[in-house]
Short mmCIF file of C-alpha atoms and ligand atoms in Angstrom, two decimals:
data_model
loop_
_atom_site.label_atom_id
_atom_site.label_comp_id
_atom_site.label_asym_id
_atom_site.label_seq_id
_atom_site.Cartn_x
_atom_site.Cartn_y
_atom_site.Cartn_z
CA MET Q 1 1.18 12.88 4.01
CA ASP Q 2 1.06 11.10 7.35
CA LEU Q 3 3.81 8.48 7.69
CA LYS Q 4 1.35 5.97 9.16
CA THR Q 5 -0.72 6.20 6.02
CA LEU Q 6 2.43 5.19 4.15
CA GLY Q 7 2.98 2.12 6.34
CA TRP Q 8 5.16 3.54 9.11
CA ASN Q 9 5.06 1.64 12.40
CA GLN Q 10 6.79 1.28 15.76
CA GLN Q 11 9.33 -1.19 14.43
CA PHE Q 12 10.55 1.28 11.81
CA GLU Q 13 10.37 4.09 14.37
CA ASN Q 14 12.79 2.14 16.57
CA GLU Q 15 15.18 1.57 13.68
CA PHE Q 16 14.99 5.25 12.80
CA GLU Q 17 15.49 6.59 16.33
CA SER Q 18 19.24 7.19 16.17
CA TYR Q 19 18.97 8.90 12.76
CA LYS Q 20 16.12 11.03 14.01
CA GLN Q 21 18.33 12.35 16.75
CA GLU Q 22 20.75 13.47 14.07
CA SER Q 23 17.88 15.38 12.39
CA TYR Q 24 17.50 13.08 9.42
CA SER Q 25 14.11 12.64 7.71
CA VAL Q 26 12.54 9.44 6.51
CA GLY Q 27 10.51 8.49 3.46
CA ARG Q 28 9.20 5.55 1.48
CA VAL Q 29 10.40 4.74 -2.03
CA ALA Q 30 7.55 4.91 -4.56
CA LEU Q 31 9.53 4.58 -7.77
CA GLU Q 32 13.03 3.71 -8.84
CA HIS Q 33 14.49 5.56 -11.81
CA LYS Q 34 18.02 5.00 -12.97
CA HIS Q 35 20.09 6.20 -10.00
CA MET Q 36 17.14 8.29 -8.80
CA TYR Q 37 14.24 7.54 -6.51
CA ARG Q 38 10.84 9.09 -6.00
CA VAL Q 39 10.35 9.14 -2.26
CA LEU Q 40 7.18 9.96 -0.32
CA THR Q 41 7.75 11.92 2.87
CA GLU Q 42 5.63 13.73 5.43
CA SER Q 43 6.33 16.99 3.66
CA GLY Q 44 5.63 15.71 0.17
CA GLU Q 45 7.34 13.88 -2.62
CA VAL Q 46 11.05 14.31 -3.31
CA LEU Q 47 13.45 13.17 -5.96
CA ALA Q 48 16.32 11.48 -4.18
CA GLU Q 49 19.83 10.34 -4.95
CA ILE Q 50 22.11 7.96 -3.10
CA SER Q 51 24.88 9.59 -1.07
CA GLY Q 52 28.46 8.94 -2.09
CA LYS Q 53 29.12 7.22 1.19
CA PHE Q 54 26.13 4.92 0.70
CA GLN Q 55 27.40 4.00 -2.73
CA TYR Q 56 30.85 3.33 -1.37
CA ASN Q 57 29.59 1.14 1.45
CA ALA Q 58 26.85 -0.70 -0.43
CA ALA Q 59 27.37 -4.44 -0.31
CA GLY Q 60 25.96 -5.41 -3.67
CA ARG Q 61 22.78 -4.56 -5.43
CA GLY Q 62 20.50 -5.90 -2.72
CA ALA Q 63 21.70 -3.12 -0.40
CA TYR Q 64 20.28 -0.41 -2.67
CA PRO Q 65 16.81 1.04 -2.09
CA ALA Q 66 13.85 -0.62 -3.79
CA VAL Q 67 10.17 0.25 -4.08
CA GLY Q 68 8.62 -0.09 -0.63
CA ASP Q 69 11.82 0.62 1.25
CA TRP Q 70 12.02 3.16 4.06
CA VAL Q 71 15.03 5.37 3.52
CA VAL Q 72 16.89 7.80 5.77
CA LEU Q 73 17.12 11.18 4.05
CA SER Q 74 18.43 14.65 4.20
CA VAL Q 75 15.80 16.71 2.43
CA ARG Q 76 16.18 20.00 0.55
CA ILE Q 77 12.47 20.67 0.48
CA GLU Q 78 12.59 23.96 -1.44
CA GLU Q 79 14.31 22.08 -4.29
CA GLY Q 80 12.13 19.00 -3.90
CA LYS Q 81 15.32 16.99 -3.70
CA ALA Q 82 16.91 14.70 -1.15
CA THR Q 83 19.90 12.50 -0.47
CA ILE Q 84 19.51 8.90 0.70
CA HIS Q 85 21.91 7.85 3.44
CA HIS Q 86 20.52 4.54 4.62
CA VAL Q 87 17.86 1.91 4.00
CA LEU Q 88 16.02 0.83 7.14
CA PRO Q 89 16.01 -2.96 7.71
CA ARG Q 90 13.32 -4.65 5.61
CA LYS Q 91 10.42 -6.49 7.22
CA SER Q 92 9.96 -8.51 4.08
CA LYS Q 93 11.35 -8.52 0.58
CA PHE Q 94 10.75 -10.02 -2.80
CA SER Q 95 13.92 -10.48 -4.77
CA ARG Q 96 15.33 -12.17 -7.79
CA ASN Q 97 18.80 -13.34 -8.54
CA ILE Q 98 20.54 -11.67 -11.44
CA ALA Q 99 23.04 -13.98 -13.04
CA GLY Q 100 26.32 -12.32 -13.90
CA ALA Q 101 29.96 -12.80 -13.01
CA THR Q 102 28.57 -13.37 -9.56
CA THR Q 103 24.91 -13.93 -8.72
CA GLU Q 104 23.41 -10.71 -7.41
CA GLU Q 105 20.21 -10.20 -5.55
CA GLN Q 106 17.85 -7.59 -6.90
CA ILE Q 107 15.04 -6.45 -4.63
CA VAL Q 108 11.78 -5.98 -6.53
CA ALA Q 109 9.55 -4.97 -3.61
CA ALA Q 110 10.18 -4.38 0.08
CA ASN Q 111 8.08 -4.27 3.23
CA VAL Q 112 5.04 -5.99 1.81
CA ASP Q 113 2.63 -7.11 4.55
CA THR Q 114 0.21 -9.17 2.52
CA VAL Q 115 0.77 -10.76 -0.84
CA PHE Q 116 -2.24 -11.76 -2.91
CA ILE Q 117 -1.39 -14.90 -4.84
CA VAL Q 118 -3.74 -14.82 -7.80
CA ALA Q 119 -4.66 -17.96 -9.73
CA ALA Q 120 -7.42 -18.17 -12.33
CA LEU Q 121 -10.20 -20.74 -12.10
CA ASN Q 122 -9.98 -21.64 -15.75
CA ALA Q 123 -8.36 -24.38 -17.79
CA ASP Q 124 -4.91 -23.17 -16.67
CA PHE Q 125 -5.65 -23.83 -13.02
CA ASN Q 126 -2.66 -25.61 -11.54
CA VAL Q 127 -2.28 -26.29 -7.88
CA ARG Q 128 1.49 -26.90 -8.23
CA ARG Q 129 1.89 -23.35 -9.48
CA ILE Q 130 0.02 -22.02 -6.46
CA GLU Q 131 2.37 -24.06 -4.32
CA ARG Q 132 5.39 -22.43 -5.94
CA TYR Q 133 4.02 -18.95 -5.39
CA LEU Q 134 3.39 -19.90 -1.79
CA LEU Q 135 7.01 -20.89 -1.37
CA MET Q 136 7.98 -17.50 -2.78
CA ALA Q 137 5.72 -15.74 -0.32
CA LEU Q 138 7.19 -17.83 2.46
CA GLU Q 139 10.67 -16.79 1.41
CA SER Q 140 9.68 -13.14 1.28
CA GLY Q 141 8.33 -12.87 4.80
CA ALA Q 142 4.98 -11.44 3.64
CA ASN Q 143 1.69 -13.10 4.60
CA PRO Q 144 0.12 -14.97 1.70
CA VAL Q 145 -3.56 -14.80 0.79
CA ILE Q 146 -4.78 -16.88 -2.12
CA ILE Q 147 -7.23 -15.37 -4.60
CA LEU Q 148 -8.92 -17.75 -6.99
CA SER Q 149 -10.01 -15.44 -9.78
CA LYS Q 150 -12.39 -15.71 -12.75
CA ALA Q 151 -14.89 -17.76 -10.75
CA ASP Q 152 -17.39 -17.13 -13.55
CA LEU Q 153 -15.39 -19.48 -15.76
CA CYS Q 154 -15.46 -22.42 -13.35
CA GLN Q 155 -18.00 -25.23 -12.96
CA ASP Q 156 -16.42 -27.05 -10.01
CA ILE Q 157 -15.34 -24.29 -7.65
CA ASP Q 158 -15.62 -26.39 -4.49
CA GLU Q 159 -13.29 -29.02 -5.89
CA LYS Q 160 -10.73 -26.35 -6.82
CA ILE Q 161 -10.93 -24.83 -3.35
CA GLN Q 162 -10.29 -28.23 -1.80
CA GLU Q 163 -7.30 -28.82 -4.05
CA THR Q 164 -5.93 -25.42 -3.11
CA GLU Q 165 -6.50 -26.04 0.60
CA SER Q 166 -4.50 -29.24 0.38
CA VAL Q 167 -1.34 -27.33 -0.53
CA ALA Q 168 -2.04 -24.19 1.49
CA ILE Q 169 -2.87 -25.22 5.02
CA GLY Q 170 -3.72 -22.23 7.16
CA VAL Q 171 -3.64 -19.80 4.25
CA PRO Q 172 -6.83 -17.78 3.59
CA ILE Q 173 -8.46 -18.56 0.24
CA HIS Q 174 -10.90 -16.21 -1.52
CA VAL Q 175 -12.92 -16.84 -4.65
CA VAL Q 176 -13.62 -13.80 -6.80
CA SER Q 177 -14.96 -12.78 -10.16
CA ALA Q 178 -14.23 -9.32 -11.43
CA GLU Q 179 -16.55 -10.06 -14.31
CA GLN Q 180 -19.51 -10.69 -12.00
CA ASN Q 181 -18.25 -8.31 -9.34
CA SER Q 182 -18.39 -11.05 -6.71
CA GLY Q 183 -16.18 -11.87 -3.75
CA LEU Q 184 -14.28 -8.61 -3.95
CA GLU Q 185 -15.61 -7.09 -0.70
CA ALA Q 186 -13.86 -9.83 1.29
CA LEU Q 187 -10.51 -8.55 0.06
CA SER Q 188 -11.09 -5.16 1.69
CA ALA Q 189 -10.33 -6.86 5.00
CA TYR Q 190 -6.64 -6.91 3.99
CA ILE Q 191 -6.56 -3.39 2.63
CA ASN Q 192 -6.23 -1.30 5.77
CA GLU Q 193 -4.43 1.88 6.69
CA GLY Q 194 -0.70 1.36 6.82
CA LYS Q 195 -0.83 -2.17 5.40
CA THR Q 196 1.09 -2.84 2.22
CA ILE Q 197 -0.16 -5.31 -0.32
CA ALA Q 198 1.30 -6.71 -3.52
CA LEU Q 199 0.15 -9.21 -6.11
CA LEU Q 200 1.81 -12.32 -7.39
CA GLY Q 201 0.58 -14.61 -10.14
CA SER Q 202 1.06 -15.65 -13.71
CA SER Q 203 0.29 -13.39 -16.62
CA GLY Q 204 -3.38 -13.18 -17.58
CA VAL Q 205 -4.86 -14.36 -14.28
CA GLY Q 206 -6.51 -10.98 -13.69
CA LYS Q 207 -4.04 -9.05 -11.54
CA SER Q 208 -4.46 -5.74 -13.39
CA THR Q 209 -8.21 -6.12 -13.24
CA LEU Q 210 -8.00 -6.58 -9.47
CA VAL Q 211 -5.67 -3.62 -9.13
CA ASN Q 212 -8.25 -1.53 -10.97
CA THR Q 213 -10.93 -2.51 -8.50
CA PHE Q 214 -8.66 -1.52 -5.60
CA THR Q 215 -7.55 1.77 -7.03
CA GLY Q 216 -10.87 2.63 -8.65
CA LYS Q 217 -11.03 3.67 -12.27
CA ALA Q 218 -10.63 7.34 -11.39
CA THR Q 219 -7.43 6.80 -9.43
CA LEU Q 220 -6.08 4.62 -12.18
CA LYS Q 221 -6.54 7.39 -14.68
CA THR Q 222 -4.80 9.82 -12.41
CA ALA Q 223 -2.06 7.28 -11.74
CA GLY Q 224 -0.58 8.72 -14.89
CA THR Q 225 -1.44 12.30 -14.05
CA ARG Q 226 0.23 15.11 -15.83
CA GLU Q 227 2.45 17.20 -13.68
CA ASP Q 228 5.18 19.73 -14.05
CA ASP Q 229 8.64 18.38 -14.38
CA ASP Q 230 11.92 20.21 -13.86
CA ARG Q 231 11.74 21.97 -17.19
CA GLY Q 232 8.22 23.16 -16.54
CA ARG Q 233 6.78 20.89 -19.21
CA HIS Q 234 3.98 18.43 -18.70
CA THR Q 235 5.00 14.81 -18.59
CA THR Q 236 3.23 11.71 -17.43
CA THR Q 237 4.67 9.97 -14.44
CA HIS Q 238 3.67 6.86 -12.61
CA ARG Q 239 4.27 5.42 -9.17
CA GLU Q 240 4.80 1.80 -8.29
CA LEU Q 241 3.68 2.39 -4.73
CA VAL Q 242 0.31 4.08 -4.28
CA VAL Q 243 -1.83 4.88 -1.27
CA LEU Q 244 -5.35 3.62 -1.89
CA ASP Q 245 -8.44 5.75 -1.21
CA GLN Q 246 -9.77 3.18 1.25
CA GLY Q 247 -6.41 3.17 3.09
CA GLY Q 248 -3.68 0.65 2.52
CA ILE Q 249 -0.75 0.78 0.16
CA LEU Q 250 -0.42 -1.09 -3.10
CA ILE Q 251 2.91 -2.06 -4.59
CA ASP Q 252 2.83 -3.00 -8.24
CA THR Q 253 6.27 -3.13 -9.84
CA PRO Q 254 7.32 -4.69 -13.13
CA GLY Q 255 9.85 -6.72 -11.15
CA MET Q 256 7.06 -8.26 -9.10
CA ARG Q 257 5.34 -9.20 -12.32
CA GLU Q 258 8.46 -10.86 -13.64
CA LEU Q 259 8.98 -12.96 -10.54
CA GLN Q 260 6.97 -15.73 -12.12
CA LEU Q 261 9.66 -16.16 -14.78
CA TRP Q 262 12.40 -16.24 -12.21
CA GLU Q 263 10.44 -18.79 -10.24
CA SER Q 264 10.49 -21.31 -13.03
CA GLU Q 265 14.19 -20.74 -13.64
CA THR Q 266 15.27 -21.61 -10.14
CA GLY Q 267 13.86 -25.08 -10.44
CA LEU Q 268 11.75 -24.70 -7.33
CA SER Q 269 9.06 -26.01 -9.61
CA GLN Q 270 10.41 -29.49 -9.33
CA GLY Q 271 10.10 -29.52 -5.58
CA PHE Q 272 13.03 -30.77 -3.57
CA SER Q 273 12.41 -34.47 -3.68
CA ASP Q 274 15.80 -35.17 -5.30
CA ILE Q 275 17.66 -33.39 -2.53
CA GLU Q 276 15.73 -35.24 0.13
CA GLU Q 277 16.61 -38.40 -1.72
CA PHE Q 278 20.35 -37.65 -1.55
CA THR Q 279 20.04 -36.65 2.10
CA SER Q 280 18.63 -40.04 2.92
CA ARG Q 281 21.71 -41.70 1.40
CA CYS Q 282 24.27 -39.87 3.57
CA LYS Q 283 26.35 -42.16 5.78
CA PHE Q 284 25.38 -40.37 8.96
CA ARG Q 285 21.78 -39.80 9.87
CA ASP Q 286 22.48 -36.34 11.27
CA CYS Q 287 24.78 -35.35 8.39
CA THR Q 288 24.95 -31.58 7.99
CA HIS Q 289 26.43 -31.96 4.48
CA ASN Q 290 29.34 -29.79 5.47
CA GLY Q 291 32.19 -32.16 4.69
CA GLU Q 292 31.37 -35.27 6.67
CA PRO Q 293 32.62 -38.52 5.18
CA GLY Q 294 30.12 -40.44 3.10
CA CYS Q 295 27.97 -37.36 2.41
CA ALA Q 296 25.73 -38.12 -0.55
CA VAL Q 297 24.71 -34.48 -1.00
CA ARG Q 298 28.28 -33.21 -1.42
CA LYS Q 299 29.06 -36.11 -3.71
CA ALA Q 300 26.02 -35.36 -5.85
CA ILE Q 301 27.08 -31.72 -6.19
CA GLU Q 302 30.67 -32.67 -7.04
CA GLU Q 303 29.54 -35.13 -9.64
CA GLY Q 304 27.12 -32.67 -11.15
CA GLU Q 305 24.09 -34.74 -10.25
CA LEU Q 306 22.77 -31.95 -8.05
CA ASP Q 307 22.86 -28.28 -9.00
CA ALA Q 308 24.65 -26.28 -6.33
CA GLU Q 309 22.25 -23.34 -6.84
CA ARG Q 310 19.26 -25.55 -6.24
CA TYR Q 311 20.83 -26.86 -3.09
CA LYS Q 312 21.31 -23.26 -2.00
CA SER Q 313 17.60 -22.45 -2.55
CA TYR Q 314 16.75 -25.49 -0.54
CA LEU Q 315 18.91 -24.36 2.36
CA LYS Q 316 17.48 -20.87 2.12
CA LEU Q 317 13.93 -22.13 2.45
CA GLN Q 318 14.90 -24.32 5.36
CA LYS Q 319 16.45 -21.33 7.07
CA GLU Q 320 13.28 -19.37 6.48
CA LEU Q 321 11.31 -22.16 8.10
CA ALA Q 322 13.57 -22.08 11.12
CA TYR Q 323 13.02 -18.34 11.28
CA LEU Q 324 9.25 -18.73 11.14
CA GLU Q 325 9.44 -21.19 13.99
CA ARG Q 326 11.17 -18.62 16.10
CA LYS Q 327 8.50 -16.06 15.36
CA GLU Q 328 5.63 -15.86 17.81
CA ASP Q 329 3.22 -17.26 15.32
CA LYS Q 330 3.76 -20.88 16.24
CA GLN Q 331 0.58 -21.94 14.55
CA LEU Q 332 1.60 -20.49 11.22
CA ALA Q 333 5.03 -22.02 11.60
CA GLN Q 334 3.48 -25.43 12.19
CA ALA Q 335 1.23 -25.00 9.18
CA GLN Q 336 4.20 -24.08 7.05
CA LYS Q 337 6.17 -27.01 8.38
CA ASP Q 338 3.35 -29.40 7.58
CA LYS Q 339 3.09 -27.91 4.15
CA TRP Q 340 6.81 -28.20 3.68
CA LYS Q 341 6.63 -31.90 4.52
CA LYS Q 342 3.78 -32.23 2.13
CA VAL Q 343 5.68 -30.58 -0.71
CA THR Q 344 8.65 -32.86 -0.31
CA MET Q 345 6.68 -36.01 0.53
CA GLY Q 346 4.12 -35.37 -2.17
CA GLN Q 347 6.83 -35.02 -4.75
CA ARG Q 348 8.51 -38.18 -3.54
CA LYS Q 349 5.32 -40.19 -3.81
CA LYS Q 350 4.89 -39.12 -7.38
CA ARG Q 351 8.19 -40.59 -8.52
P1 LIG T 1 -2.92 -9.89 -15.52
O1 LIG T 1 -2.03 -10.23 -16.66
O2 LIG T 1 -2.78 -10.88 -14.40
O3 LIG T 1 -2.78 -8.48 -15.04
O4 LIG T 1 -4.42 -10.10 -16.04
P2 LIG T 1 -5.50 -9.01 -16.53
O5 LIG T 1 -6.09 -8.30 -15.38
O6 LIG T 1 -4.90 -8.20 -17.61
O7 LIG T 1 -6.64 -9.97 -17.11
C1 LIG T 1 -6.43 -10.83 -18.20
C2 LIG T 1 -7.76 -11.05 -18.91
O8 LIG T 1 -8.67 -11.72 -18.05
C3 LIG T 1 -8.44 -9.76 -19.34
O9 LIG T 1 -8.98 -9.94 -20.62
C4 LIG T 1 -9.53 -9.57 -18.31
O10 LIG T 1 -10.64 -8.88 -18.82
C5 LIG T 1 -9.89 -11.01 -17.98
N1 LIG T 1 -10.47 -11.13 -16.63
C6 LIG T 1 -10.05 -10.54 -15.48
N2 LIG T 1 -10.85 -10.89 -14.46
C7 LIG T 1 -11.78 -11.71 -14.95
C8 LIG T 1 -12.92 -12.41 -14.37
O11 LIG T 1 -13.23 -12.36 -13.20
N3 LIG T 1 -13.64 -13.21 -15.23
C9 LIG T 1 -13.35 -13.33 -16.55
N4 LIG T 1 -14.12 -14.12 -17.29
N5 LIG T 1 -12.32 -12.67 -17.11
C10 LIG T 1 -11.55 -11.89 -16.34
ZN1 LIG T 2 25.38 -35.33 3.87
#
C-alpha cells in the first residue's frame, strides 16, 4: 500500500529523513494489542513489537505508539514481523489521563486531521455538550467539523443550527439524516486521500451508523474478515484504522468512544468561570499565579477551593490557544479566541 494513501506527507517525510538514511522503514499503527501492534507499511501489514531500547527510554505511557501513529521500524518481511524503534512526532493527538500513583497520559488516537463532532437533533440536543467536544478538538490539534445528526427527528433545525453556530464560530456545521439518507454527500468533502478522520460524540448519536455509510456495508462486513493467523487457523481480526474505498482514513478506537466519559470527569463541563473569577481577585493585574504575593488563584488551590487538576486543564487550553495563534491560520485562531471568551464570559453571565 502506498504511504500517501495511509496519510503520509512531507512533514512526516522530513521527520523520517534521518532514519531513512539508516535504512529504517516506516508504518502506521492500525491496531494496538497488548504489547503488540498491527502496523501498515508499503510492503504490507506487520505485527510489531517495541524495541528494548524504546521501552527503556520511554517517558511514560504517552510515549508509546497509539493507533494513527507513524512508527520507525525494522521489518522482517518474510516473517511478517517488525520492531518499533521510534514514534514520529504527532501532528495531533487525542488523549485521556489515567489516574494512578501519578496521572498518566494515554493516547487514544494520533494524527487525526479532521474530527467529526456528532450531536443528535433530538430531545438530548445540548449545545453545552457540543462546546465541550469542541474544546477537546481544540486541545487535540485536529480540525473540528460539527455534524448534527438525526435531522429527521427535528422540527426546528434552523434554530438548532443557530444555537450551534453561537458556540462554534468558524466551525463548519452539517445537518444529516442517515435515516433519510440526506446531507451525507457533503461529508465526502472531508474524506480525501491521505486525510485522517475520527468521530467524537456521545453514545447513541449515530456515530456507528455514519461509520457504516463511510465504509459501506460490504467493507464493514469484511472489517472482521477471516484470515490466517500464526497457527494457520482462521480467526476474526479487526482494525481501528481503515483506509476507505473513496480514499481517506478512518480511525475508530474504543478509546475515542470513551473520551466522552473522561470529558465529564475533568470538569471542563463547568467551563472555567470560577478560575477567571479567582484571577480577577489577584492583587496584581498581570499576576502569573506563580508565587506572587496576594495571588488569589494560588490561595484558592491551597485552601482547596480550586482543584489543582482543573487549573492545569485551564492552563493547558490556554497554551493551546497561544499555539494556535502562532500557527499561520490567524483567522481560525481569532475564531477560537472569540469562542474562548464566549465560553468563559457566557458561563460568568449565567451565575
Ligand atoms: P453511536 O452510539 O453514536 O454509534 O450511535 P448508533 O450509530 O449506534 O445509533 C444509535 C441509534 O440511532 C440506532 O438505533 C440508529 O439506528 C439510530 N440512528 C442513527 N442515525 C439516525 C438518523 O439519522 N435518524 C434516526 N431517526 N435514527 C438514527
Ligand atoms: Zn494570581
